[in-house]
Amino acid sequence: MIRFRLRERISDREFELGRRITLSEIATKTGINRTVLSKMSGPRGYNTTTDVLERLCRYFGCQVGDLVEYVPDDPEASEEDEGPS
């Protein structure tokens, strides 16, 4: 599963700026629909485009890996896929 770390990036940005940041503010500054941001900040299961990721990277001043992480659905299955060590 791919997990978006949008909430973490927002929290980091709020700490830097010393104020609260809303999804509406991010939507206005990035041109990304607020609904898309809301779905990305949810627990799981949303697909997005590289354009959205690029805009968020630009806004937060980060790399894609700071916004997205891979979390195996079944850790044992991923070990089997890797084959013998």
Coordinates of C-alpha atoms in Angstrom, one line a residue:
M1 CA 0.0 0.0 0.0
I2 CA 1.1 3.5 -0.7
R3 CA 0.6 5.9 2.3
F4 CA 0.6 9.7 1.8
R5 CA 2.4 11.6 4.6
L6 CA 0.5 14.8 4.0
R7 CA -0.5 15.3 7.6
E8 CA 3.1 15.0 8.7
R9 CA 4.2 17.6 6.1
I10 CA 1.5 20.0 7.2
S11 CA 2.5 19.6 10.9
D12 CA 6.1 20.3 10.0
R13 CA 5.1 23.4 8.0
E14 CA 2.9 24.6 10.8
F15 CA 5.8 24.3 13.3
E16 CA 8.1 26.2 10.9
L17 CA 5.6 29.0 10.4
G18 CA 4.2 29.1 13.9
R19 CA 0.6 29.0 12.8
R20 CA -2.2 26.6 11.6
I21 CA -2.4 25.6 8.0
T22 CA -5.6 24.4 6.4
L23 CA -6.2 22.2 3.5
S24 CA -8.1 25.1 1.9
E25 CA -5.0 27.3 2.1
I26 CA -2.8 24.5 0.5
A27 CA -5.5 24.1 -2.2
T28 CA -5.5 27.8 -3.0
K29 CA -1.7 28.0 -3.1
T30 CA -1.1 24.8 -5.1
G31 CA -4.2 24.7 -7.3
I32 CA -5.0 21.2 -6.0
N33 CA -8.7 20.6 -5.3
R34 CA -9.4 20.6 -1.5
T35 CA -11.2 17.3 -1.9
V36 CA -8.1 15.6 -3.4
L37 CA -6.0 16.9 -0.4
S38 CA -8.6 15.6 2.0
K39 CA -8.6 12.1 0.4
M40 CA -4.8 12.1 0.4
S41 CA -4.7 12.9 4.1
G42 CA -7.1 10.0 4.9
P43 CA -5.9 6.6 6.1
R44 CA -5.6 4.7 2.8
G45 CA -6.6 3.8 -0.7
Y46 CA -6.3 7.0 -2.7
N47 CA -4.6 7.3 -6.1
T48 CA -3.2 10.6 -7.4
T49 CA -1.1 12.0 -10.2
T50 CA 2.5 13.0 -10.5
D51 CA 1.3 16.5 -11.1
V52 CA -0.3 16.7 -7.7
L53 CA 2.8 15.2 -6.1
E54 CA 5.0 17.8 -7.9
R55 CA 2.8 20.7 -6.7
L56 CA 2.9 19.4 -3.1
C57 CA 6.7 19.0 -3.3
R58 CA 7.0 22.5 -4.5
Y59 CA 4.7 23.8 -1.7
F60 CA 6.4 22.0 1.1
G61 CA 10.0 22.2 -0.4
C62 CA 10.5 18.5 -0.1
Q63 CA 11.1 15.4 -2.1
V64 CA 8.5 12.8 -3.2
G65 CA 9.8 10.3 -0.6
D66 CA 8.9 12.9 2.1
L67 CA 5.3 12.8 0.9
V68 CA 4.8 9.1 0.1
E69 CA 5.9 5.8 1.6
Y70 CA 5.4 2.2 0.7
V71 CA 3.9 0.1 3.5
P72 CA 3.5 -3.7 2.8
D73 CA 0.0 -4.9 3.2
D74 CA 1.3 -8.3 4.4
P75 CA 4.9 -8.1 5.6
E76 CA 5.3 -11.9 5.3
A77 CA 4.1 -11.9 1.7
S78 CA 6.7 -9.2 0.8
E79 CA 9.5 -11.4 2.3
E80 CA 8.3 -14.3 0.1
D81 CA 8.4 -12.1 -3.0
E82 CA 12.0 -11.2 -2.4
G83 CA 13.1 -14.8 -2.5
P84 CA 16.0 -16.4 -0.6
S85 CA 18.6 -14.2 0.9

